Every structure is written in C-alpha cells, then in structure tokens.
mmCIF file of C-alpha atoms and ligand atoms in Angstrom:
data_model
loop_
_atom_site.group_PDB
_atom_site.id
_atom_site.type_symbol
_atom_site.label_atom_id
_atom_site.label_comp_id
_atom_site.label_asym_id
_atom_site.label_seq_id
_atom_site.Cartn_x
_atom_site.Cartn_y
_atom_site.Cartn_z
ATOM 1 C CA MET A 249 75.914 155.570 136.306
ATOM 2 C CA SER A 250 75.970 154.288 132.762
ATOM 3 C CA GLN A 251 76.483 149.987 132.141
ATOM 4 C CA ALA A 252 79.719 148.716 130.632
ATOM 5 C CA GLN A 253 80.171 145.756 129.029
ATOM 6 C CA GLY A 254 83.676 144.031 129.128
ATOM 7 C CA TYR A 255 86.106 140.960 129.789
ATOM 8 C CA ALA A 256 87.442 140.705 133.086
ATOM 9 C CA ALA A 257 89.710 138.078 135.010
ATOM 10 C CA GLN A 258 87.810 137.013 138.209
ATOM 11 C CA SER A 259 91.173 135.485 139.639
ATOM 12 C CA ALA A 260 94.532 134.417 138.707
ATOM 13 C CA ASP A 261 93.769 131.393 137.701
ATOM 14 C CA GLN A 262 90.665 132.110 135.362
ATOM 15 C CA PRO A 263 90.368 132.866 131.758
ATOM 16 C CA LEU A 264 89.068 136.027 131.007
ATOM 17 C CA ALA A 265 85.242 136.400 130.550
ATOM 18 C CA PRO A 266 82.624 138.809 129.755
ATOM 19 C CA PHE A 267 81.748 140.941 132.860
ATOM 20 C CA SER A 268 79.158 144.097 133.282
ATOM 21 C CA PHE A 269 79.904 146.837 135.418
ATOM 22 C CA GLU A 270 78.962 150.276 135.698
ATOM 23 C CA ARG A 271 81.086 153.518 134.820
ATOM 24 C CA ARG A 272 80.455 157.043 136.225
ATOM 25 C CA GLU A 273 78.197 159.527 134.261
ATOM 26 C CA PRO A 274 80.656 162.165 133.038
ATOM 27 C CA GLY A 275 81.790 164.912 135.894
ATOM 28 C CA ALA A 276 82.648 168.581 134.735
ATOM 29 C CA HIS A 277 86.013 167.672 133.377
ATOM 30 C CA ASP A 278 85.143 164.179 132.077
ATOM 31 C CA VAL A 279 85.318 162.854 128.728
ATOM 32 C CA GLN A 280 83.033 159.924 127.683
ATOM 33 C CA ILE A 281 84.695 157.533 124.873
ATOM 34 C CA ASP A 282 83.199 154.722 122.963
ATOM 35 C CA ILE A 283 86.316 152.471 122.723
ATOM 36 C CA LEU A 284 86.619 151.198 119.104
ATOM 37 C CA PHE A 285 90.032 148.957 119.812
ATOM 38 C CA CYS A 286 92.454 148.076 122.904
ATOM 39 C CA GLY A 287 95.916 146.987 122.370
ATOM 40 C CA VAL A 288 97.045 143.676 124.315
ATOM 41 C CA CYS A 289 100.062 144.645 126.287
ATOM 42 C CA HIS A 290 102.287 142.028 128.301
ATOM 43 C CA SER A 291 101.206 144.173 131.239
ATOM 44 C CA ASP A 292 97.623 142.795 130.604
ATOM 45 C CA LEU A 293 98.532 139.475 131.355
ATOM 46 C CA HIS A 294 100.613 140.152 134.042
ATOM 47 C CA THR A 295 97.928 141.631 135.937
ATOM 48 C CA ALA A 296 94.907 139.422 135.148
ATOM 49 C CA ARG A 297 97.265 136.232 136.808
ATOM 50 C CA ASN A 298 98.392 138.424 139.346
ATOM 51 C CA GLU A 299 102.132 137.980 138.700
ATOM 52 C CA TRP A 300 102.915 141.309 140.257
ATOM 53 C CA ASN A 301 100.610 140.275 143.396
ATOM 54 C CA ASN A 302 98.690 143.194 143.396
ATOM 55 C CA THR A 303 95.564 142.561 141.367
ATOM 56 C CA LEU A 304 92.050 143.594 142.596
ATOM 57 C CA TYR A 305 89.805 141.483 141.138
ATOM 58 C CA PRO A 306 87.335 141.316 138.966
ATOM 59 C CA SER A 307 89.916 143.186 136.745
ATOM 60 C CA VAL A 308 89.238 144.473 133.163
ATOM 61 C CA PRO A 309 92.759 144.990 131.816
ATOM 62 C CA GLY A 310 93.627 147.154 128.888
ATOM 63 C CA HIS A 311 95.591 150.575 128.548
ATOM 64 C CA GLU A 312 95.915 150.930 124.971
ATOM 65 C CA ILE A 313 92.314 152.723 124.005
ATOM 66 C CA VAL A 314 91.627 154.409 120.934
ATOM 67 C CA GLY A 315 87.716 155.583 120.309
ATOM 68 C CA THR A 316 85.544 158.236 119.620
ATOM 69 C CA VAL A 317 84.542 161.032 122.083
ATOM 70 C CA THR A 318 80.303 160.448 122.829
ATOM 71 C CA ALA A 319 80.064 163.184 125.583
ATOM 72 C CA VAL A 320 81.847 165.842 127.386
ATOM 73 C CA GLY A 321 81.579 167.439 130.795
ATOM 74 C CA ALA A 322 80.313 171.239 131.344
ATOM 75 C CA HIS A 323 84.416 172.180 131.917
ATOM 76 C CA VAL A 324 85.792 170.080 129.338
ATOM 77 C CA LYS A 325 87.624 172.596 127.323
ATOM 78 C CA ASN A 326 90.030 170.383 124.569
ATOM 79 C CA PHE A 327 87.718 167.829 123.212
ATOM 80 C CA LYS A 328 84.107 167.619 121.962
ATOM 81 C CA VAL A 329 81.569 164.769 120.914
ATOM 82 C CA GLY A 330 83.086 162.806 117.741
ATOM 83 C CA ASP A 331 86.643 163.176 118.085
ATOM 84 C CA SER A 332 89.408 160.534 117.506
ATOM 85 C CA VAL A 333 90.868 160.070 121.117
ATOM 86 C CA GLY A 334 93.040 157.886 123.114
ATOM 87 C CA VAL A 335 93.957 156.410 126.579
ATOM 88 C CA GLY A 336 96.926 154.997 127.898
ATOM 89 C CA CYS A 337 98.254 153.572 131.191
ATOM 90 C CA MET A 338 96.928 156.510 133.507
ATOM 91 C CA VAL A 339 93.633 157.915 134.434
ATOM 92 C CA ASP A 340 94.801 160.066 137.155
ATOM 93 C CA SER A 341 97.436 161.387 139.498
ATOM 94 C CA CYS A 342 97.949 163.719 142.549
ATOM 95 C CA GLN A 343 98.481 166.902 140.449
ATOM 96 C CA HIS A 344 100.299 168.567 143.298
ATOM 97 C CA CYS A 345 103.532 166.619 143.406
ATOM 98 C CA ALA A 346 106.892 167.578 141.631
ATOM 99 C CA PRO A 347 106.941 164.993 139.023
ATOM 100 C CA CYS A 348 102.992 165.972 138.158
ATOM 101 C CA ASP A 349 104.003 169.870 138.151
ATOM 102 C CA ALA A 350 106.983 168.439 135.879
ATOM 103 C CA GLY A 351 104.170 166.773 133.447
ATOM 104 C CA GLU A 352 105.829 163.417 134.275
ATOM 105 C CA GLU A 353 102.688 161.749 135.785
ATOM 106 C CA SER A 354 103.489 158.083 135.678
ATOM 107 C CA TYR A 355 106.221 159.119 138.607
ATOM 108 C CA CYS A 356 103.558 160.904 140.503
ATOM 109 C CA GLU A 357 105.062 160.516 144.241
ATOM 110 C CA ASN A 358 101.415 159.669 145.200
ATOM 111 C CA GLY A 359 101.036 157.211 143.066
ATOM 112 C CA PHE A 360 99.231 157.585 139.513
ATOM 113 C CA THR A 361 96.083 156.002 138.795
ATOM 114 C CA GLY A 362 96.185 152.927 136.399
ATOM 115 C CA THR A 363 93.819 152.784 133.691
ATOM 116 C CA TYR A 364 93.173 149.622 135.317
ATOM 117 C CA ASN A 365 93.828 148.062 138.607
ATOM 118 C CA GLY A 366 93.881 151.462 140.400
ATOM 119 C CA ASN A 367 92.227 153.639 142.878
ATOM 120 C CA LEU A 368 90.488 157.048 141.651
ATOM 121 C CA TYR A 369 91.663 160.017 143.906
ATOM 122 C CA GLY A 370 89.087 160.728 146.224
ATOM 123 C CA GLY A 371 87.341 157.248 145.545
ATOM 124 C CA SER A 372 87.695 153.796 146.292
ATOM 125 C CA GLU A 373 86.519 152.127 143.124
ATOM 126 C CA ASN A 374 88.892 149.884 141.434
ATOM 127 C CA THR A 375 89.345 151.034 137.791
ATOM 128 C CA GLN A 376 88.244 149.228 134.795
ATOM 129 C CA GLY A 377 90.307 149.010 131.399
ATOM 130 C CA GLY A 378 89.888 149.049 127.682
ATOM 131 C CA TYR A 379 88.490 145.536 127.252
ATOM 132 C CA SER A 380 85.187 147.169 127.085
ATOM 133 C CA ASP A 381 82.764 149.270 125.059
ATOM 134 C CA HIS A 382 83.221 152.493 127.078
ATOM 135 C CA ILE A 383 85.443 154.211 129.574
ATOM 136 C CA VAL A 384 84.938 157.778 131.053
ATOM 137 C CA VAL A 385 88.343 160.027 131.865
ATOM 138 C CA ASN A 386 89.408 163.190 132.980
ATOM 139 C CA GLU A 387 90.277 165.338 130.128
ATOM 140 C CA LYS A 388 93.844 165.484 131.391
ATOM 141 C CA PHE A 389 94.295 162.372 130.540
ATOM 142 C CA VAL A 390 92.765 161.856 127.261
ATOM 143 C CA LEU A 391 95.080 162.114 124.115
ATOM 144 C CA LYS A 392 94.239 163.361 120.630
ATOM 145 C CA VAL A 393 94.619 161.316 117.757
ATOM 146 C CA SER A 394 95.508 162.702 114.487
ATOM 147 C CA HIS A 395 96.173 159.697 112.266
ATOM 148 C CA THR A 396 92.942 158.488 112.087
ATOM 149 C CA GLU A 397 93.527 156.080 108.965
ATOM 150 C CA ASN A 398 94.490 153.014 110.774
ATOM 151 C CA LEU A 399 93.254 153.739 114.374
ATOM 152 C CA ALA A 400 93.586 150.204 115.353
ATOM 153 C CA ALA A 401 97.195 150.299 114.829
ATOM 154 C CA VAL A 402 97.748 153.320 116.300
ATOM 155 C CA ALA A 403 96.400 152.149 119.897
ATOM 156 C CA PRO A 404 99.658 150.191 120.881
ATOM 157 C CA LEU A 405 101.356 153.724 120.641
ATOM 158 C CA LEU A 406 99.343 154.664 123.809
ATOM 159 C CA CYS A 407 101.388 152.063 125.884
ATOM 160 C CA ALA A 408 104.140 150.196 123.655
ATOM 161 C CA GLY A 409 104.962 153.408 121.727
ATOM 162 C CA ILE A 410 105.421 155.897 125.032
ATOM 163 C CA THR A 411 106.953 153.429 127.169
ATOM 164 C CA THR A 412 109.786 153.288 124.435
ATOM 165 C CA TYR A 413 109.874 156.570 123.002
ATOM 166 C CA SER A 414 110.228 158.186 126.382
ATOM 167 C CA PRO A 415 113.490 156.503 127.362
ATOM 168 C CA LEU A 416 115.111 157.087 123.566
ATOM 169 C CA ALA A 417 114.107 160.529 123.980
ATOM 170 C CA HIS A 418 115.544 161.052 127.840
ATOM 171 C CA TRP A 419 118.853 159.369 126.751
ATOM 172 C CA LYS A 420 118.981 161.532 123.835
ATOM 173 C CA VAL A 421 118.969 158.729 121.306
ATOM 174 C CA GLY A 422 119.426 160.234 117.787
ATOM 175 C CA PRO A 423 122.222 160.590 114.555
ATOM 176 C CA GLY A 424 125.342 159.296 115.444
ATOM 177 C CA LYS A 425 124.083 156.909 118.249
ATOM 178 C CA LYS A 426 124.095 153.263 118.788
ATOM 179 C CA VAL A 427 121.263 151.709 120.313
ATOM 180 C CA GLY A 428 120.140 148.151 121.103
ATOM 181 C CA ILE A 429 116.596 147.173 121.127
ATOM 182 C CA VAL A 430 116.172 143.897 123.182
ATOM 183 C CA GLY A 431 113.118 141.422 122.607
ATOM 184 C CA LEU A 432 111.038 142.118 119.538
ATOM 185 C CA GLY A 433 107.531 141.941 121.056
ATOM 186 C CA GLY A 434 105.080 144.655 121.396
ATOM 187 C CA LEU A 435 107.314 147.284 123.140
ATOM 188 C CA GLY A 436 110.188 146.129 120.825
ATOM 189 C CA HIS A 437 108.849 146.647 118.004
ATOM 190 C CA MET A 438 107.745 150.311 118.623
ATOM 191 C CA GLY A 439 111.207 150.592 119.996
ATOM 192 C CA VAL A 440 112.890 149.486 116.551
ATOM 193 C CA LYS A 441 110.626 152.140 114.606
ATOM 194 C CA ILE A 442 110.876 154.907 116.867
ATOM 195 C CA ALA A 443 114.517 154.672 117.307
ATOM 196 C CA HIS A 444 115.340 154.511 113.617
ATOM 197 C CA ALA A 445 112.885 157.259 113.054
ATOM 198 C CA MET A 446 115.373 159.367 115.539
ATOM 199 C CA GLY A 447 118.266 158.613 113.374
ATOM 200 C CA ALA A 448 119.867 156.025 115.288
ATOM 201 C CA HIS A 449 121.863 152.926 114.251
ATOM 202 C CA VAL A 450 119.505 150.334 115.343
ATOM 203 C CA VAL A 451 120.608 146.907 116.491
ATOM 204 C CA LEU A 452 117.730 144.350 117.614
ATOM 205 C CA PHE A 453 118.389 141.562 119.549
ATOM 206 C CA THR A 454 116.261 138.632 119.545
ATOM 207 C CA THR A 455 115.567 134.891 120.958
ATOM 208 C CA SER A 456 113.837 134.171 117.897
ATOM 209 C CA ALA A 457 115.756 133.526 114.663
ATOM 210 C CA ASN A 458 112.979 133.787 112.492
ATOM 211 C CA LYS A 459 112.000 137.367 113.728
ATOM 212 C CA LYS A 460 115.218 138.699 111.629
ATOM 213 C CA ASP A 461 113.627 139.740 108.404
ATOM 214 C CA ASP A 462 110.646 141.396 109.851
ATOM 215 C CA ALA A 463 113.191 143.314 112.296
ATOM 216 C CA LEU A 464 115.228 144.504 109.345
ATOM 217 C CA ARG A 465 111.780 145.793 107.691
ATOM 218 C CA LEU A 466 110.773 147.363 110.930
ATOM 219 C CA GLY A 467 113.827 149.247 110.609
ATOM 220 C CA ALA A 468 116.765 147.666 112.273
ATOM 221 C CA ASP A 469 120.086 148.202 110.654
ATOM 222 C CA GLU A 470 121.486 144.950 112.094
ATOM 223 C CA VAL A 471 119.815 141.965 113.907
ATOM 224 C CA VAL A 472 121.675 139.854 116.826
ATOM 225 C CA VAL A 473 120.481 136.337 117.796
ATOM 226 C CA SER A 474 121.258 137.061 121.498
ATOM 227 C CA LYS A 475 121.873 133.059 121.906
ATOM 228 C CA ASN A 476 124.909 133.312 119.617
ATOM 229 C CA GLU A 477 127.824 133.930 121.968
ATOM 230 C CA ASP A 478 129.814 135.079 118.977
ATOM 231 C CA GLU A 479 127.221 137.305 117.455
ATOM 232 C CA MET A 480 126.968 139.082 120.843
ATOM 233 C CA ALA A 481 130.936 139.528 121.169
ATOM 234 C CA ALA A 482 131.098 141.155 117.876
ATOM 235 C CA HIS A 483 129.169 144.283 119.561
ATOM 236 C CA ALA A 484 131.436 144.219 122.586
ATOM 237 C CA ASN A 485 131.708 147.679 124.275
ATOM 238 C CA SER A 486 130.395 149.598 121.283
ATOM 239 C CA PHE A 487 126.701 151.037 122.571
ATOM 240 C CA ASP A 488 125.305 153.938 123.441
ATOM 241 C CA PHE A 489 122.475 152.940 124.565
ATOM 242 C CA ILE A 490 120.165 149.653 125.114
ATOM 243 C CA LEU A 491 116.753 149.625 125.546
ATOM 244 C CA ASN A 492 115.575 146.171 127.233
ATOM 245 C CA THR A 493 111.807 145.480 126.667
ATOM 246 C CA VAL A 494 112.110 141.337 127.780
ATOM 247 C CA ALA A 495 109.185 140.247 129.988
ATOM 248 C CA ALA A 496 111.116 137.128 131.382
ATOM 249 C CA PRO A 497 114.215 136.992 133.763
ATOM 250 C CA HIS A 498 117.593 136.833 132.046
ATOM 251 C CA ASN A 499 121.224 136.993 132.219
ATOM 252 C CA LEU A 500 121.694 141.011 131.859
ATOM 253 C CA ASP A 501 125.426 140.682 131.714
ATOM 254 C CA ALA A 502 125.451 139.682 128.461
ATOM 255 C CA PHE A 503 123.934 143.185 127.282
ATOM 256 C CA LEU A 504 125.999 145.126 130.009
ATOM 257 C CA THR A 505 129.334 144.233 128.544
ATOM 258 C CA LEU A 506 127.986 145.682 125.109
ATOM 259 C CA LEU A 507 127.631 148.921 126.316
ATOM 260 C CA LYS A 508 130.887 151.513 125.657
ATOM 261 C CA TRP A 509 132.300 153.653 128.263
ATOM 262 C CA ASP A 510 129.524 155.618 130.307
ATOM 263 C CA GLY A 511 126.801 153.839 128.278
ATOM 264 C CA THR A 512 123.419 152.913 129.447
ATOM 265 C CA MET A 513 121.166 149.974 129.483
ATOM 266 C CA THR A 514 117.428 151.006 130.601
ATOM 267 C CA LEU A 515 114.636 148.361 131.363
ATOM 268 C CA VAL A 516 111.215 148.498 130.722
ATOM 269 C CA GLY A 517 110.323 144.932 130.716
ATOM 270 C CA VAL A 518 108.923 143.851 134.128
ATOM 271 C CA PRO A 519 109.409 140.265 134.622
ATOM 272 C CA ALA A 520 107.400 138.487 137.521
ATOM 273 C CA GLU A 521 110.634 137.034 138.708
ATOM 274 C CA PRO A 522 113.759 139.021 139.454
ATOM 275 C CA HIS A 523 116.478 138.977 137.073
ATOM 276 C CA PRO A 524 119.866 137.386 138.323
ATOM 277 C CA ALA A 525 122.014 139.738 140.191
ATOM 278 C CA PRO A 526 124.154 141.929 137.120
ATOM 279 C CA SER A 527 127.981 141.792 137.966
ATOM 280 C CA VAL A 528 129.082 145.009 139.435
ATOM 281 C CA PHE A 529 132.505 144.832 137.707
ATOM 282 C CA ASN A 530 130.826 145.208 134.432
ATOM 283 C CA LEU A 531 129.240 148.341 135.512
ATOM 284 C CA VAL A 532 132.549 149.898 137.226
ATOM 285 C CA MET A 533 134.846 149.294 134.604
ATOM 286 C CA LYS A 534 133.431 151.739 132.156
ATOM 287 C CA ARG A 535 130.962 153.420 134.266
ATOM 288 C CA ARG A 536 128.012 152.152 132.673
ATOM 289 C CA GLN A 537 124.824 152.646 134.050
ATOM 290 C CA LEU A 538 121.862 150.225 134.601
ATOM 291 C CA ALA A 539 118.548 152.333 134.791
ATOM 292 C CA GLY A 540 114.464 151.873 134.558
ATOM 293 C CA SER A 541 111.911 153.832 132.777
ATOM 294 C CA LEU A 542 108.235 154.117 133.620
ATOM 295 C CA ILE A 543 105.505 154.680 130.753
ATOM 296 C CA GLY A 544 106.055 158.734 129.979
ATOM 297 C CA GLY A 545 104.012 161.467 131.057
ATOM 298 C CA ILE A 546 100.966 163.092 129.297
ATOM 299 C CA ARG A 547 102.453 165.922 127.683
ATOM 300 C CA GLU A 548 105.274 163.621 126.225
ATOM 301 C CA THR A 549 102.411 161.036 125.103
ATOM 302 C CA GLN A 550 101.250 163.573 122.679
ATOM 303 C CA GLU A 551 104.621 164.738 121.639
ATOM 304 C CA MET A 552 104.995 160.828 120.762
ATOM 305 C CA LEU A 553 101.680 160.569 119.052
ATOM 306 C CA ASP A 554 102.659 163.803 117.084
ATOM 307 C CA PHE A 555 106.039 162.402 116.301
ATOM 308 C CA CYS A 556 104.400 158.996 115.132
ATOM 309 C CA ALA A 557 101.992 160.866 113.044
ATOM 310 C CA LYS A 558 104.498 163.037 111.327
ATOM 311 C CA HIS A 559 107.033 160.148 110.762
ATOM 312 C CA GLY A 560 103.920 157.707 109.559
ATOM 313 C CA ILE A 561 104.515 155.281 112.844
ATOM 314 C CA VAL A 562 101.829 152.737 113.828
ATOM 315 C CA SER A 563 102.232 149.430 115.035
ATOM 316 C CA ASP A 564 102.418 146.044 113.241
ATOM 317 C CA ILE A 565 99.081 144.419 114.596
ATOM 318 C CA GLU A 566 97.162 141.229 114.495
ATOM 319 C CA GLN A 567 93.242 141.991 115.053
ATOM 320 C CA ILE A 568 91.690 139.915 117.198
ATOM 321 C CA ALA A 569 87.914 139.394 118.545
ATOM 322 C CA ILE A 570 87.670 139.878 122.418
ATOM 323 C CA GLN A 571 86.197 135.836 122.512
ATOM 324 C CA ASN A 572 90.066 135.090 121.236
ATOM 325 C CA ILE A 573 91.853 137.075 124.302
ATOM 326 C CA ASN A 574 92.734 133.853 126.485
ATOM 327 C CA ASP A 575 94.341 132.561 123.125
ATOM 328 C CA ALA A 576 96.354 135.562 122.553
ATOM 329 C CA TYR A 577 97.831 135.435 125.951
ATOM 330 C CA GLU A 578 99.056 132.027 125.291
ATOM 331 C CA ARG A 579 100.509 133.109 122.145
ATOM 332 C CA MET A 580 102.190 136.130 123.848
ATOM 333 C CA LEU A 581 103.912 133.750 126.440
ATOM 334 C CA LYS A 582 105.509 131.996 123.510
ATOM 335 C CA SER A 583 106.626 135.281 122.223
ATOM 336 C CA ASP A 584 104.593 134.370 118.956
ATOM 337 C CA VAL A 585 103.321 138.241 118.580
ATOM 338 C CA LYS A 586 103.320 139.998 115.002
ATOM 339 C CA TYR A 587 103.849 142.058 117.031
ATOM 340 C CA ARG A 588 100.634 143.948 119.006
ATOM 341 C CA PHE A 589 97.376 142.141 119.133
ATOM 342 C CA VAL A 590 94.650 144.350 119.047
ATOM 343 C CA ILE A 591 91.017 143.649 119.774
ATOM 344 C CA ASP A 592 88.428 144.984 117.765
ATOM 345 C CA MET A 593 85.677 146.160 120.373
ATOM 346 C CA GLN A 594 82.925 145.818 117.664
ATOM 347 C CA SER A 595 83.608 141.776 118.180
ATOM 348 C CA LEU A 596 82.247 142.928 121.941
ATOM 349 C CA LYS A 597 78.945 144.371 120.911
ATOM 350 C CA GLN A 598 78.095 141.678 118.192
ATOM 351 C CA GLY A 599 79.216 139.026 120.297
ATOM 352 C CA GLN A 600 81.324 137.314 117.486
ATOM 353 C CA THR A 601 83.534 134.258 118.311
ATOM 354 C CA ALA A 602 85.700 134.116 114.896
ATOM 355 C CA ALA A 603 89.080 136.531 114.827
HETATM 356 P P1 NAP B 790 105.874 140.789 124.790
HETATM 357 O O1 NAP B 790 105.077 141.233 123.470
HETATM 358 O O2 NAP B 790 105.555 139.586 125.092
HETATM 359 O O3 NAP B 790 107.145 141.221 123.980
HETATM 360 C C1 NAP B 790 108.359 140.726 125.168
HETATM 361 C C2 NAP B 790 109.731 140.005 124.253
HETATM 362 O O4 NAP B 790 110.545 139.662 124.963
HETATM 363 C C3 NAP B 790 109.156 138.909 123.361
HETATM 364 O O5 NAP B 790 108.603 139.058 122.198
HETATM 365 C C4 NAP B 790 110.648 138.096 123.147
HETATM 366 O O6 NAP B 790 111.327 139.026 121.868
HETATM 367 C C5 NAP B 790 111.236 138.429 124.171
HETATM 368 N N1 NAP B 790 111.519 137.318 125.489
HETATM 369 C C6 NAP B 790 110.214 136.783 125.853
HETATM 370 N N2 NAP B 790 110.879 136.048 126.690
HETATM 371 C C7 NAP B 790 111.933 136.128 126.771
HETATM 372 C C8 NAP B 790 113.054 135.250 127.637
HETATM 373 N N3 NAP B 790 112.997 134.383 128.177
HETATM 374 N N4 NAP B 790 114.364 135.567 127.405
HETATM 375 C C9 NAP B 790 114.649 136.514 126.499
HETATM 376 N N5 NAP B 790 113.391 137.231 125.517
HETATM 377 C C10 NAP B 790 112.289 136.796 125.969
HETATM 378 O O7 NAP B 790 105.815 142.264 125.900
HETATM 379 P P2 NAP B 790 105.385 143.592 125.834
HETATM 380 O O8 NAP B 790 103.923 143.883 125.674
HETATM 381 O O9 NAP B 790 106.281 144.107 124.431
HETATM 382 O O10 NAP B 790 105.754 143.869 127.419
HETATM 383 C C11 NAP B 790 107.119 143.785 127.409
HETATM 384 C C12 NAP B 790 107.635 144.200 129.086
HETATM 385 O O11 NAP B 790 107.365 145.093 129.241
HETATM 386 C C13 NAP B 790 106.359 143.311 130.188
HETATM 387 O O12 NAP B 790 107.230 142.786 131.317
HETATM 388 C C14 NAP B 790 105.624 144.451 130.265
HETATM 389 O O13 NAP B 790 104.676 144.510 131.634
HETATM 390 C C15 NAP B 790 106.448 145.639 130.395
HETATM 391 N N6 NAP B 790 105.965 146.954 130.535
HETATM 392 C C16 NAP B 790 106.596 148.082 131.126
HETATM 393 C C17 NAP B 790 106.467 149.066 130.971
HETATM 394 C C18 NAP B 790 106.803 150.324 131.912
HETATM 395 O O14 NAP B 790 106.341 151.566 131.695
HETATM 396 N N7 NAP B 790 107.984 150.161 132.197
HETATM 397 C C19 NAP B 790 105.090 149.561 129.989
HETATM 398 C C20 NAP B 790 104.573 148.349 128.913
HETATM 399 C C21 NAP B 790 105.003 147.294 129.448
HETATM 400 P P3 NAP B 790 112.133 138.078 121.443
HETATM 401 O O15 NAP B 790 111.241 136.744 120.677
HETATM 402 O O16 NAP B 790 112.902 138.589 120.088
HETATM 403 O O17 NAP B 790 113.276 137.360 121.831
HETATM 404 ZN ZN1 ZN B 791 101.419 148.259 128.467
#
C-alpha cells in the first residue's frame, strides 16, 4: 500500500476537504501514475453532493486525469516509466460480456468500475478518483497522450472529450450534416470543437447570451439563444443531429421540434431530477429519435485522443488550485465556467491557497 493525499467529500452537505487514503501497490498488470492535472466534471459535483443517490463516502472525485507513469507491473506491455498518460471515467469492467468484447466497456453488462465511486472487480473497496496525487490503474484502462505541450488542457478530453466524440461519431456527424450542441459548458465546448473538426455545420444553443462570441471562436457556425423563441423557430425541422449536454431539467420539446425527418437528439447530460416528459407527437410525426450515450470505450477514447492531437484540439481551461475546488463547484452551478476547470495537482503538494 502507498499513502495518497487528495480532497474528498465526507458527506453530501460538506465541502471537499483534504483527505489521506491508501492506494494498492501496482500489480503485474498495473500502472502507477503521478497525477499532474485533473479536470472538474459536473459529474464530480453530482457525486460529491449525492445528487444521483449512489455516493459512497468518503468520495474523492475526478475522472479527467493526466500524469506521468512512475512504476509498472511485471506484465505491463504498453507503458513505461516516464510516459505521459491519461485515465478517464473507468478503471475496470467485467471483460467478458458482449459490450466488453466489442471494446465498448462503458456499456459493460456487469457494470464498469468508475474511476471513483465504484467497486473494483474481485474487491470491495470504493474507488477514489483524480483529485489526488497518484493513482494505480490496470493498463487496459490507461490511455496514451501524445499532445503533451499543454497537458492541463488535454485532461478534460478524458471525459468531456470522449463523451461528446463518441455520440458524434456513432451518429455519423460530418460534412453536409447540420448539428446542434446544447449547452456551452465543459462537454458542450468540446462538442463544438469536435463536431467542427468532423466537418459538420455546427449550431450552438445556449441560455447565456454572453457566450455567443466564445462559441463562434470555438468553432460554431451559428449561435442560438435558446430562451429566444423566434431564434429557435427559425431552425424548426432542420437538424440531422442534436447533442444535449445540459445538466439541469428542461423542456426537450423545444429541441426535438428542431430535428428534421429521422433526426436524433442524444442526451448526455444527466440532471439530478427528470426532464418533463417530451411530447410523443413531436417524435412520431417525423420519426424523430431521442437517445442517450455514456462516455465511450477505451479503444474509442484512444481514437478520440489521437483525433484531437491531429486536429490540435484541447480544452479551453481555467486552471485552479485544489484549495479552490468548492468555489469552482459554485461557479459551475451558475454556468460560469470558461470552459473547464482543471486542478493543478502541484497545489496539493505545495499546500498553496492561491489559484
Ligand atoms: P457544465 O460544465 O456545468 O455545463 C452544463 C451547461 O449546461 C452549462 O454551462 C449551461 O450552458 C447549460 N445549462 C446549465 N443549466 C441549464 C438550464 N437550467 N437550462 C439550460 N441549460 C443549462 O457541465 P458538464 O461537465 O459539461 O456536464 C454536463 C452534464 O453531463 C452533467 O449532468 C454531467 O453529469 C453529464 N455527463 C454525462 C456523461 C455521459 O457519459 N453521459 C459524461 C460526463 C458528464 P449555457 O450557459 O450555454 O446554457
Ligand atoms: Zn465526467
């Protein structure tokens, strides 16, 4: 065992605070990683505050991890000490169901093990995530990071990147397709960048009129303020695909009516409370589809990282010291993120208080 330092929530109503815990020694197939940066996903907040009613405490969130390999087990083939690597939302899965066989571990029929708030296969421990100084992960769930110039800005690709890339690829977004991205937060801004790089015509829907210029800079061709009914109506029946990243309940019909015949809206945002039920009429009249998507498999995550490296895509980030994580959560709740907070893990070691 090695001693790890991190930040944990001890209960739903307490702020995150310093926490010391044990990590296993690397086994034969494990990679030990010194964590340099960890992105702050809205799922971290949902979990820290038990908004999905499944949190095991104490809980160290964080599943957008980049760092440097410091040790490898005897049978590790693909990584060596000194490599720059990433870890996303998963650290294990059953490895023998149909989705695992297909390399789609996020849909593991026996449940994948989350990087935090999950039980390891063959063990009963609660996994602890990336708001910490190091982590030990089976090499199957470790990703190679090739664009190392700005590692902090690569970290959010491990969740926000793959969660948007996977549905955009699955629903064949590309040239000639009109694609909507709903919400310009961590996921949404990656969705805009990736859909633009895939060659689609990208329309960003936002509730924050002041994000308009940023959305155009990030790669949107058009921006619609979704509270403006006239702006919305101008796009009726015109979208091939809409990716909805919103983290709060809202009226889905406002977006479903913008899909054209056979169009699909895929939800990736997982609000704590349900959305109002959408109108069946809006779905049946044009054979529209309402779908969901969960992160992406390890193979596809590597494909996404390589795609982003090739296209020079990283996240737009605001780097913070870990001591400021609770303020960052409050700002995230106000949609005030430009466009992903990333924790500099040096701040943990140095005990700094300034951002
Ligand atoms: P985020 O950075 O907080 O972004 C969410 C955005 O949604 C906000 O920036 C805001 O954009 C918009 N929004 C917020 N409240 C709204 C409201 N009441 N009505 C309309 N729009 C609203 O969050 P995130 O990290 O991108 O995560 C988004 C959601 O995806 C979370 O629920 C998270 O748990 C989930 N998630 C799912 C997966 C998956 O695999 N399916 C993976 C990761 C995260 P505007 O200001 O532009 O309106
Ligand atoms: Zn996430």
